[in-house]
Amino acid sequence: MKSYRIFLLLIGIFTVFALCAMFTGCGKADTSENTESIQETETSEESNEQETTEIESLNAETTVEAGSEATTALTEQAAAAVVKSSSTSTNSKTAAKNSVSSNTANTGNRIIATSAAVCDIMDRLGIELVGVPETSVSNIASRYANVTRVGSPMEPDMEIIKTLKPTDVIGPDTLEADLKIKYDNIGVKSTFVNLRSVQGLYDTVRLIGDKYGKKSEADAIINEYNTFIKNYSSGHEGEAKPKVLVLMGLPGSYLVATQNSYAGSLVELAGGVNVFHDESKDFLNVNTEEILAKDPDVIIRTAHGLPKEALEMFEKEFSTNDIWKHFRAVKNGKVYDVDYMLFGMSATFDYPQALADLEPMLYGD
């Protein structure tokens, strides 16, 4: 009986140990599962935080890009990172980046044109201006009707120009010697372009088109010129080239225009020979005896500045100075006053009309 009780006691102890072991194992399993669950939760939260940080980084860097194109590489890196969380977000940010870059490329230019000829070039290229000249002699494109006037082409108002804070002031290089130092003194950048010939006009179109992102517009304009010149230059092949004197009238005086001037270059483009050539000068002060020695077939008179007064001066000069009576061109009635709007100081896109006006003067009976 005693042995039987001991046996039962041993069985009970064994059972208790077995149950304890079982419960201990269950507890370990639950703890492991709970630990894994907690780790997964923490990993998920860390991932979400990382993605949120990347998106915020992209937004911040994209904003910086609006102020500087130098951050483009950083923005692209952020855009690549956000792909991990959302392809839709990447597409949206890339589109925004491209829009900002485009806007940046088209802003920031504050350009002043100081001559009507330059305004015409800018108008044809589709470039906006913040300042244009005040002139009653030439027409300014209607695009610039409400743009600030900065004074006359030869004497622009430096105070107004400085107030406009231009990034570039563009004018003809015939005025560079007088104006560049004035622009430098007020801390303004300037560009002087060659408008002394038709070729110079189109070289300027190319220069400005390349500088301000208007290459395709410049190409179209230049192609029109090339087509016109090709057709026009064949019009008088084989004909005798008339010798032409070009006079530029000023109030109270006049100068002789060389082949370097716009009016003088038109004569040669039309097939004539300008009787006065010079290596560098546009205009010469020549006495009438020297002019008579050139014996021109045709005399062309144009004006600059105050055209009405200049043409009145010519009438007085030719009627009162007896030496002009000895010119063959005067004897043959080959003295012509031309439209100063077409034969001015600077080349314009109206040169085809100027050439058409020259035709009967140079080749007519």
mmCIF file of C-alpha atoms in Angstrom:
data_model
loop_
_atom_site.group_PDB
_atom_site.id
_atom_site.type_symbol
_atom_site.label_atom_id
_atom_site.label_comp_id
_atom_site.label_asym_id
_atom_site.label_seq_id
_atom_site.Cartn_x
_atom_site.Cartn_y
_atom_site.Cartn_z
ATOM 1 C CA MET A 1 0.000 0.000 0.000
ATOM 2 C CA LYS A 2 2.835 2.305 0.861
ATOM 3 C CA SER A 3 4.537 1.478 -2.426
ATOM 4 C CA TYR A 4 1.334 2.276 -4.304
ATOM 5 C CA ARG A 5 1.158 5.752 -2.702
ATOM 6 C CA ILE A 6 4.755 6.467 -3.608
ATOM 7 C CA PHE A 7 3.968 5.435 -7.190
ATOM 8 C CA LEU A 8 1.018 7.819 -7.364
ATOM 9 C CA LEU A 9 3.150 10.636 -5.924
ATOM 10 C CA LEU A 10 5.829 10.121 -8.549
ATOM 11 C CA ILE A 11 3.218 10.132 -11.331
ATOM 12 C CA GLY A 12 1.827 13.431 -9.979
ATOM 13 C CA ILE A 13 5.255 15.057 -9.824
ATOM 14 C CA PHE A 14 5.999 13.894 -13.373
ATOM 15 C CA THR A 15 2.702 15.296 -14.590
ATOM 16 C CA VAL A 16 3.370 18.671 -12.979
ATOM 17 C CA PHE A 17 6.822 18.910 -14.588
ATOM 18 C CA ALA A 18 5.365 17.968 -17.982
ATOM 19 C CA LEU A 19 2.676 20.604 -17.733
ATOM 20 C CA CYS A 20 5.207 23.250 -16.664
ATOM 21 C CA ALA A 21 7.467 22.400 -19.557
ATOM 22 C CA MET A 22 4.542 22.628 -21.975
ATOM 23 C CA PHE A 23 3.407 26.005 -20.659
ATOM 24 C CA THR A 24 6.968 27.327 -20.678
ATOM 25 C CA GLY A 25 7.348 26.360 -24.383
ATOM 26 C CA CYS A 26 4.078 28.050 -25.262
ATOM 27 C CA GLY A 27 5.189 31.169 -23.525
ATOM 28 C CA LYS A 28 8.417 31.183 -25.527
ATOM 29 C CA ALA A 29 6.555 30.709 -28.783
ATOM 30 C CA ASP A 30 4.153 33.548 -28.044
ATOM 31 C CA THR A 31 7.032 35.823 -27.088
ATOM 32 C CA SER A 32 8.847 35.050 -30.341
ATOM 33 C CA GLU A 33 5.757 35.716 -32.400
ATOM 34 C CA ASN A 34 5.108 38.938 -30.540
ATOM 35 C CA THR A 35 8.730 40.007 -31.034
ATOM 36 C CA GLU A 36 8.544 39.343 -34.781
ATOM 37 C CA SER A 37 5.280 41.279 -34.979
ATOM 38 C CA ILE A 38 6.816 44.220 -33.136
ATOM 39 C CA GLN A 39 9.890 44.143 -35.419
ATOM 40 C CA GLU A 40 7.703 44.086 -38.520
ATOM 41 C CA THR A 41 5.691 47.010 -37.182
ATOM 42 C CA GLU A 42 8.821 48.978 -36.406
ATOM 43 C CA THR A 43 10.287 48.203 -39.862
ATOM 44 C CA SER A 44 7.065 49.348 -41.517
ATOM 45 C CA GLU A 45 7.092 52.577 -39.532
ATOM 46 C CA GLU A 46 10.751 53.181 -40.374
ATOM 47 C CA SER A 47 9.997 52.572 -44.071
ATOM 48 C CA ASN A 48 7.104 55.014 -44.000
ATOM 49 C CA GLU A 49 9.263 57.586 -42.236
ATOM 50 C CA GLN A 50 12.023 57.089 -44.824
ATOM 51 C CA GLU A 51 9.590 57.513 -47.719
ATOM 52 C CA THR A 52 8.112 60.603 -46.105
ATOM 53 C CA THR A 53 11.606 62.041 -45.651
ATOM 54 C CA GLU A 54 12.458 61.313 -49.309
ATOM 55 C CA ILE A 55 9.289 62.998 -50.551
ATOM 56 C CA GLU A 56 9.936 66.034 -48.358
ATOM 57 C CA SER A 57 13.517 66.124 -49.626
ATOM 58 C CA LEU A 58 12.282 66.104 -53.215
ATOM 59 C CA ASN A 59 9.866 68.960 -52.541
ATOM 60 C CA ALA A 60 12.574 71.025 -50.872
ATOM 61 C CA GLU A 61 15.123 70.424 -53.633
ATOM 62 C CA THR A 62 12.599 71.085 -56.382
ATOM 63 C CA THR A 63 11.853 74.456 -54.743
ATOM 64 C CA VAL A 64 15.555 75.249 -54.636
ATOM 65 C CA GLU A 65 15.764 74.477 -58.351
ATOM 66 C CA ALA A 66 13.430 77.405 -59.136
ATOM 67 C CA GLY A 67 16.158 79.686 -57.842
ATOM 68 C CA SER A 68 19.145 77.928 -59.414
ATOM 69 C CA GLU A 69 19.622 75.469 -62.272
ATOM 70 C CA ALA A 70 22.716 74.191 -60.464
ATOM 71 C CA THR A 71 20.443 72.014 -58.260
ATOM 72 C CA THR A 72 19.052 70.016 -61.195
ATOM 73 C CA ALA A 73 21.276 67.013 -60.384
ATOM 74 C CA LEU A 74 20.093 66.968 -56.763
ATOM 75 C CA THR A 75 16.461 67.148 -57.814
ATOM 76 C CA GLU A 76 16.919 64.211 -60.185
ATOM 77 C CA GLN A 77 18.481 62.152 -57.364
ATOM 78 C CA ALA A 78 15.514 62.887 -55.117
ATOM 79 C CA ALA A 79 13.101 62.010 -57.903
ATOM 80 C CA ALA A 80 14.888 58.674 -58.338
ATOM 81 C CA ALA A 81 14.605 57.972 -54.601
ATOM 82 C CA VAL A 82 10.887 58.582 -54.476
ATOM 83 C CA VAL A 83 10.343 55.898 -57.132
ATOM 84 C CA LYS A 84 10.749 53.405 -54.295
ATOM 85 C CA SER A 85 7.496 54.590 -52.767
ATOM 86 C CA SER A 86 5.355 55.853 -55.675
ATOM 87 C CA SER A 87 5.785 56.009 -59.457
ATOM 88 C CA THR A 88 2.862 58.449 -59.666
ATOM 89 C CA SER A 89 4.633 60.862 -57.348
ATOM 90 C CA THR A 90 7.774 60.630 -59.487
ATOM 91 C CA ASN A 91 5.918 61.544 -62.667
ATOM 92 C CA SER A 92 4.300 64.523 -60.967
ATOM 93 C CA LYS A 93 7.573 65.856 -59.589
ATOM 94 C CA THR A 94 9.384 65.374 -62.921
ATOM 95 C CA ALA A 95 6.701 67.372 -64.720
ATOM 96 C CA ALA A 96 6.998 70.141 -62.141
ATOM 97 C CA LYS A 97 10.769 70.169 -62.501
ATOM 98 C CA ASN A 98 10.562 70.514 -66.275
ATOM 99 C CA SER A 99 8.062 73.359 -65.921
ATOM 100 C CA VAL A 100 10.303 75.242 -63.509
ATOM 101 C CA SER A 101 13.330 74.794 -65.774
ATOM 102 C CA SER A 102 11.350 76.113 -68.755
ATOM 103 C CA ASN A 103 10.151 79.157 -66.862
ATOM 104 C CA THR A 104 13.639 79.905 -65.585
ATOM 105 C CA ALA A 105 15.041 79.792 -69.121
ATOM 106 C CA ASN A 106 12.515 82.392 -70.317
ATOM 107 C CA THR A 107 12.753 84.889 -67.451
ATOM 108 C CA GLY A 108 15.336 87.260 -66.083
ATOM 109 C CA ASN A 109 16.132 89.191 -69.294
ATOM 110 C CA ARG A 110 15.524 92.931 -69.075
ATOM 111 C CA ILE A 111 16.586 94.302 -72.448
ATOM 112 C CA ILE A 112 16.616 97.874 -73.692
ATOM 113 C CA ALA A 113 16.874 98.694 -77.409
ATOM 114 C CA THR A 114 18.135 102.207 -78.130
ATOM 115 C CA SER A 115 17.318 102.413 -81.850
ATOM 116 C CA ALA A 116 14.236 101.742 -83.966
ATOM 117 C CA ALA A 117 16.256 99.336 -86.125
ATOM 118 C CA VAL A 118 17.149 97.213 -83.103
ATOM 119 C CA CYS A 119 13.505 97.303 -81.956
ATOM 120 C CA ASP A 120 12.489 95.929 -85.358
ATOM 121 C CA ILE A 121 14.913 93.021 -84.992
ATOM 122 C CA MET A 122 13.681 92.231 -81.484
ATOM 123 C CA ASP A 123 10.069 92.394 -82.645
ATOM 124 C CA ARG A 124 10.658 89.938 -85.477
ATOM 125 C CA LEU A 125 12.432 87.561 -83.124
ATOM 126 C CA GLY A 126 9.596 87.834 -80.586
ATOM 127 C CA ILE A 127 11.709 89.287 -77.770
ATOM 128 C CA GLU A 128 10.164 91.579 -75.154
ATOM 129 C CA LEU A 129 11.818 94.855 -74.133
ATOM 130 C CA VAL A 130 11.717 97.036 -71.007
ATOM 131 C CA GLY A 131 12.945 100.174 -72.775
ATOM 132 C CA VAL A 132 12.819 101.655 -76.299
ATOM 133 C CA PRO A 133 13.985 104.939 -77.851
ATOM 134 C CA GLU A 134 11.944 108.098 -78.198
ATOM 135 C CA THR A 135 11.899 108.968 -81.899
ATOM 136 C CA SER A 136 9.694 110.895 -84.281
ATOM 137 C CA VAL A 137 11.675 109.885 -87.357
ATOM 138 C CA SER A 138 11.185 106.111 -87.270
ATOM 139 C CA ASN A 139 8.324 103.846 -86.292
ATOM 140 C CA ILE A 140 8.520 101.589 -83.231
ATOM 141 C CA ALA A 141 6.749 98.220 -83.409
ATOM 142 C CA SER A 142 3.290 98.265 -81.818
ATOM 143 C CA ARG A 143 4.409 95.414 -79.528
ATOM 144 C CA TYR A 144 6.339 98.054 -77.560
ATOM 145 C CA ALA A 145 3.637 100.754 -77.490
ATOM 146 C CA ASN A 146 3.482 100.814 -73.676
ATOM 147 C CA VAL A 147 7.184 100.245 -73.009
ATOM 148 C CA THR A 148 9.195 102.944 -71.213
ATOM 149 C CA ARG A 149 10.907 105.493 -73.481
ATOM 150 C CA VAL A 150 14.584 106.019 -72.697
ATOM 151 C CA GLY A 151 15.358 109.118 -74.747
ATOM 152 C CA SER A 152 16.786 109.662 -78.222
ATOM 153 C CA PRO A 153 18.994 107.032 -79.919
ATOM 154 C CA MET A 154 22.039 109.321 -79.866
ATOM 155 C CA GLU A 155 21.493 110.628 -76.326
ATOM 156 C CA PRO A 156 19.589 108.075 -74.251
ATOM 157 C CA ASP A 157 18.669 109.104 -70.725
ATOM 158 C CA MET A 158 21.118 107.317 -68.428
ATOM 159 C CA GLU A 159 19.028 107.965 -65.330
ATOM 160 C CA ILE A 160 15.980 106.256 -66.849
ATOM 161 C CA ILE A 161 18.096 103.384 -68.146
ATOM 162 C CA LYS A 162 19.668 102.790 -64.733
ATOM 163 C CA THR A 163 16.233 102.825 -63.076
ATOM 164 C CA LEU A 164 15.012 100.070 -65.424
ATOM 165 C CA LYS A 165 17.845 97.762 -64.212
ATOM 166 C CA PRO A 166 18.524 96.243 -67.642
ATOM 167 C CA THR A 167 20.514 93.064 -68.185
ATOM 168 C CA ASP A 168 21.523 94.327 -71.633
ATOM 169 C CA VAL A 169 21.294 97.585 -73.588
ATOM 170 C CA ILE A 170 21.515 97.001 -77.346
ATOM 171 C CA GLY A 171 22.284 99.680 -79.929
ATOM 172 C CA PRO A 172 24.118 100.284 -83.218
ATOM 173 C CA ASP A 173 27.907 100.204 -83.110
ATOM 174 C CA THR A 174 28.095 103.588 -84.854
ATOM 175 C CA LEU A 175 27.339 105.078 -81.419
ATOM 176 C CA GLU A 176 29.623 102.833 -79.388
ATOM 177 C CA ALA A 177 32.406 105.394 -79.004
ATOM 178 C CA ASP A 178 29.989 107.889 -77.458
ATOM 179 C CA LEU A 179 27.767 105.633 -75.356
ATOM 180 C CA LYS A 180 29.747 102.660 -74.045
ATOM 181 C CA ILE A 181 31.622 104.678 -71.433
ATOM 182 C CA LYS A 182 28.325 106.144 -70.216
ATOM 183 C CA TYR A 183 26.810 102.684 -69.777
ATOM 184 C CA ASP A 184 29.953 101.538 -67.986
ATOM 185 C CA ASN A 185 29.749 104.501 -65.621
ATOM 186 C CA ILE A 186 26.250 103.530 -64.452
ATOM 187 C CA GLY A 187 27.160 99.843 -64.207
ATOM 188 C CA VAL A 188 25.026 98.639 -67.111
ATOM 189 C CA LYS A 189 26.005 95.952 -69.624
ATOM 190 C CA SER A 190 25.783 96.964 -73.272
ATOM 191 C CA THR A 191 25.926 95.308 -76.685
ATOM 192 C CA PHE A 192 26.690 97.188 -79.897
ATOM 193 C CA VAL A 193 25.666 95.613 -83.185
ATOM 194 C CA ASN A 194 26.662 96.211 -86.807
ATOM 195 C CA LEU A 195 23.719 97.681 -88.719
ATOM 196 C CA ARG A 196 25.818 99.448 -91.339
ATOM 197 C CA SER A 197 24.881 97.031 -94.115
ATOM 198 C CA VAL A 198 22.248 94.495 -95.037
ATOM 199 C CA GLN A 199 24.715 91.713 -94.275
ATOM 200 C CA GLY A 200 25.418 93.313 -90.899
ATOM 201 C CA LEU A 201 21.679 93.389 -90.215
ATOM 202 C CA TYR A 202 21.385 89.643 -90.677
ATOM 203 C CA ASP A 203 24.578 88.947 -88.750
ATOM 204 C CA THR A 204 22.897 90.816 -85.891
ATOM 205 C CA VAL A 205 19.760 88.702 -86.255
ATOM 206 C CA ARG A 206 21.926 85.604 -85.859
ATOM 207 C CA LEU A 207 23.813 87.076 -82.870
ATOM 208 C CA ILE A 208 20.690 88.067 -80.942
ATOM 209 C CA GLY A 209 18.800 84.913 -81.907
ATOM 210 C CA ASP A 210 21.572 82.709 -80.539
ATOM 211 C CA LYS A 211 21.983 84.831 -77.398
ATOM 212 C CA TYR A 212 18.316 84.848 -76.415
ATOM 213 C CA GLY A 213 17.075 81.406 -77.450
ATOM 214 C CA LYS A 214 15.470 82.448 -80.742
ATOM 215 C CA LYS A 215 17.569 80.373 -83.127
ATOM 216 C CA SER A 216 14.647 78.936 -85.117
ATOM 217 C CA GLU A 217 13.133 82.417 -85.591
ATOM 218 C CA ALA A 218 16.529 83.759 -86.693
ATOM 219 C CA ASP A 219 16.977 80.867 -89.142
ATOM 220 C CA ALA A 220 13.631 81.643 -90.777
ATOM 221 C CA ILE A 221 14.494 85.338 -91.185
ATOM 222 C CA ILE A 222 17.942 84.582 -92.620
ATOM 223 C CA ASN A 223 16.555 82.010 -95.046
ATOM 224 C CA GLU A 224 14.192 84.653 -96.443
ATOM 225 C CA TYR A 225 17.167 86.973 -96.946
ATOM 226 C CA ASN A 226 19.242 84.333 -98.718
ATOM 227 C CA THR A 227 16.377 83.558 -101.086
ATOM 228 C CA PHE A 228 15.827 87.234 -101.867
ATOM 229 C CA ILE A 229 19.516 87.969 -102.508
ATOM 230 C CA LYS A 230 19.902 84.925 -104.754
ATOM 231 C CA ASN A 231 17.038 86.079 -106.949
ATOM 232 C CA TYR A 232 17.932 89.780 -106.853
ATOM 233 C CA SER A 233 21.647 89.536 -107.597
ATOM 234 C CA SER A 234 21.015 87.987 -110.999
ATOM 235 C CA GLY A 235 18.874 90.926 -112.149
ATOM 236 C CA HIS A 236 21.643 93.113 -113.639
ATOM 237 C CA GLU A 237 24.315 90.657 -114.656
ATOM 238 C CA GLY A 238 26.247 91.863 -117.675
ATOM 239 C CA GLU A 239 25.076 95.493 -117.382
ATOM 240 C CA ALA A 240 27.444 98.442 -116.975
ATOM 241 C CA LYS A 241 27.869 99.423 -113.327
ATOM 242 C CA PRO A 242 26.934 103.085 -112.774
ATOM 243 C CA LYS A 243 29.248 105.201 -110.608
ATOM 244 C CA VAL A 244 27.307 106.654 -107.697
ATOM 245 C CA LEU A 245 27.969 109.432 -105.189
ATOM 246 C CA VAL A 246 25.989 109.144 -101.925
ATOM 247 C CA LEU A 247 25.613 112.268 -99.777
ATOM 248 C CA MET A 248 24.313 112.160 -96.209
ATOM 249 C CA GLY A 249 22.749 115.489 -95.289
ATOM 250 C CA LEU A 250 22.950 117.004 -91.828
ATOM 251 C CA PRO A 251 21.508 120.334 -90.737
ATOM 252 C CA GLY A 252 23.955 122.873 -92.151
ATOM 253 C CA SER A 253 26.373 120.364 -93.739
ATOM 254 C CA TYR A 254 26.768 117.031 -95.472
ATOM 255 C CA LEU A 255 29.136 114.069 -95.597
ATOM 256 C CA VAL A 256 30.097 111.572 -98.277
ATOM 257 C CA ALA A 257 28.861 108.031 -97.522
ATOM 258 C CA THR A 258 31.359 105.242 -98.228
ATOM 259 C CA GLN A 259 30.635 101.586 -98.957
ATOM 260 C CA ASN A 260 30.829 100.965 -95.201
ATOM 261 C CA SER A 261 27.670 102.979 -94.554
ATOM 262 C CA TYR A 262 24.193 101.519 -94.946
ATOM 263 C CA ALA A 263 23.160 103.875 -97.769
ATOM 264 C CA GLY A 264 26.493 103.309 -99.497
ATOM 265 C CA SER A 265 26.205 99.540 -99.173
ATOM 266 C CA LEU A 266 22.730 99.621 -100.750
ATOM 267 C CA VAL A 267 24.215 101.195 -103.873
ATOM 268 C CA GLU A 268 26.679 98.351 -104.263
ATOM 269 C CA LEU A 269 24.050 95.728 -103.452
ATOM 270 C CA ALA A 270 21.978 97.239 -106.281
ATOM 271 C CA GLY A 271 24.895 96.761 -108.674
ATOM 272 C CA GLY A 272 26.328 100.264 -108.637
ATOM 273 C CA VAL A 273 29.835 101.404 -107.742
ATOM 274 C CA ASN A 274 30.220 103.745 -104.783
ATOM 275 C CA VAL A 275 32.821 106.282 -105.933
ATOM 276 C CA PHE A 276 34.191 106.726 -102.406
ATOM 277 C CA HIS A 277 35.698 103.751 -100.604
ATOM 278 C CA ASP A 278 37.448 103.636 -97.273
ATOM 279 C CA GLU A 279 38.963 100.800 -95.271
ATOM 280 C CA SER A 280 37.122 101.630 -92.053
ATOM 281 C CA LYS A 281 35.157 104.880 -92.143
ATOM 282 C CA ASP A 282 31.441 105.102 -92.910
ATOM 283 C CA PHE A 283 31.479 108.789 -93.834
ATOM 284 C CA LEU A 284 34.082 111.192 -95.130
ATOM 285 C CA ASN A 285 34.390 114.951 -95.136
ATOM 286 C CA VAL A 286 35.455 115.615 -98.736
ATOM 287 C CA ASN A 287 35.715 118.931 -100.590
ATOM 288 C CA THR A 288 33.752 119.468 -103.790
ATOM 289 C CA GLU A 289 36.865 119.496 -106.003
ATOM 290 C CA GLU A 290 37.695 115.917 -104.922
ATOM 291 C CA ILE A 291 34.104 114.896 -105.495
ATOM 292 C CA LEU A 292 34.065 116.412 -108.991
ATOM 293 C CA ALA A 293 37.192 114.440 -109.853
ATOM 294 C CA LYS A 294 35.268 111.188 -109.242
ATOM 295 C CA ASP A 295 32.774 112.213 -111.978
ATOM 296 C CA PRO A 296 29.783 110.171 -110.716
ATOM 297 C CA ASP A 297 27.001 109.094 -113.081
ATOM 298 C CA VAL A 298 24.376 109.423 -110.340
ATOM 299 C CA ILE A 299 24.123 111.463 -107.138
ATOM 300 C CA ILE A 300 21.973 110.137 -104.303
ATOM 301 C CA ARG A 301 21.035 112.533 -101.465
ATOM 302 C CA THR A 302 19.624 111.324 -98.159
ATOM 303 C CA ALA A 303 19.388 112.781 -94.668
ATOM 304 C CA HIS A 304 19.873 112.050 -91.001
ATOM 305 C CA GLY A 305 18.667 113.671 -87.791
ATOM 306 C CA LEU A 306 16.504 116.509 -89.084
ATOM 307 C CA PRO A 307 15.641 115.337 -92.597
ATOM 308 C CA LYS A 308 13.517 118.328 -93.618
ATOM 309 C CA GLU A 309 16.244 120.798 -92.719
ATOM 310 C CA ALA A 310 18.910 118.627 -94.338
ATOM 311 C CA LEU A 311 17.064 118.400 -97.658
ATOM 312 C CA GLU A 312 16.508 122.167 -97.635
ATOM 313 C CA MET A 313 20.260 122.557 -97.128
ATOM 314 C CA PHE A 314 20.914 120.391 -100.195
ATOM 315 C CA GLU A 315 18.636 122.527 -102.341
ATOM 316 C CA LYS A 316 20.456 125.660 -101.281
ATOM 317 C CA GLU A 317 23.895 124.098 -101.733
ATOM 318 C CA PHE A 318 23.232 122.814 -105.247
ATOM 319 C CA SER A 319 21.573 126.038 -106.378
ATOM 320 C CA THR A 320 24.096 128.522 -104.981
ATOM 321 C CA ASN A 321 27.431 126.669 -105.281
ATOM 322 C CA ASP A 322 28.445 126.933 -108.942
ATOM 323 C CA ILE A 323 30.752 123.923 -108.825
ATOM 324 C CA TRP A 324 27.786 121.526 -108.875
ATOM 325 C CA LYS A 325 26.860 122.782 -112.338
ATOM 326 C CA HIS A 326 29.956 121.070 -113.668
ATOM 327 C CA PHE A 327 28.923 117.592 -112.489
ATOM 328 C CA ARG A 328 27.817 115.273 -115.258
ATOM 329 C CA ALA A 329 25.124 113.829 -112.968
ATOM 330 C CA VAL A 330 23.701 117.342 -112.465
ATOM 331 C CA LYS A 331 23.788 118.112 -116.185
ATOM 332 C CA ASN A 332 21.996 114.838 -116.984
ATOM 333 C CA GLY A 333 19.366 115.281 -114.306
ATOM 334 C CA LYS A 334 20.654 112.277 -112.326
ATOM 335 C CA VAL A 335 20.383 113.821 -108.841
ATOM 336 C CA TYR A 336 17.852 112.097 -106.586
ATOM 337 C CA ASP A 337 16.554 112.710 -103.086
ATOM 338 C CA VAL A 338 15.658 109.381 -101.496
ATOM 339 C CA ASP A 339 13.418 108.488 -98.568
ATOM 340 C CA TYR A 340 15.471 108.911 -95.386
ATOM 341 C CA MET A 341 13.278 106.219 -93.776
ATOM 342 C CA LEU A 342 14.728 103.739 -96.288
ATOM 343 C CA PHE A 343 18.232 105.202 -96.629
ATOM 344 C CA GLY A 344 19.077 106.148 -93.057
ATOM 345 C CA MET A 345 22.022 105.403 -90.809
ATOM 346 C CA SER A 346 21.012 101.844 -89.878
ATOM 347 C CA ALA A 347 19.982 98.885 -91.998
ATOM 348 C CA THR A 348 16.341 97.847 -91.757
ATOM 349 C CA PHE A 349 14.169 95.064 -93.129
ATOM 350 C CA ASP A 350 12.794 97.576 -95.657
ATOM 351 C CA TYR A 351 15.944 97.237 -97.773
ATOM 352 C CA PRO A 352 14.041 95.451 -100.622
ATOM 353 C CA GLN A 353 11.967 98.614 -101.087
ATOM 354 C CA ALA A 354 15.132 100.740 -100.996
ATOM 355 C CA LEU A 355 16.655 98.577 -103.727
ATOM 356 C CA ALA A 356 13.485 98.851 -105.773
ATOM 357 C CA ASP A 357 13.673 102.651 -105.467
ATOM 358 C CA LEU A 358 17.276 102.602 -106.690
ATOM 359 C CA GLU A 359 16.487 100.620 -109.854
ATOM 360 C CA PRO A 360 15.225 103.487 -112.049
ATOM 361 C CA MET A 361 17.815 105.879 -110.609
ATOM 362 C CA LEU A 362 20.754 103.652 -111.487
ATOM 363 C CA TYR A 363 19.492 101.973 -114.654
ATOM 364 C CA GLY A 364 16.794 104.248 -116.032
ATOM 365 C CA ASP A 365 17.278 106.533 -119.030
#
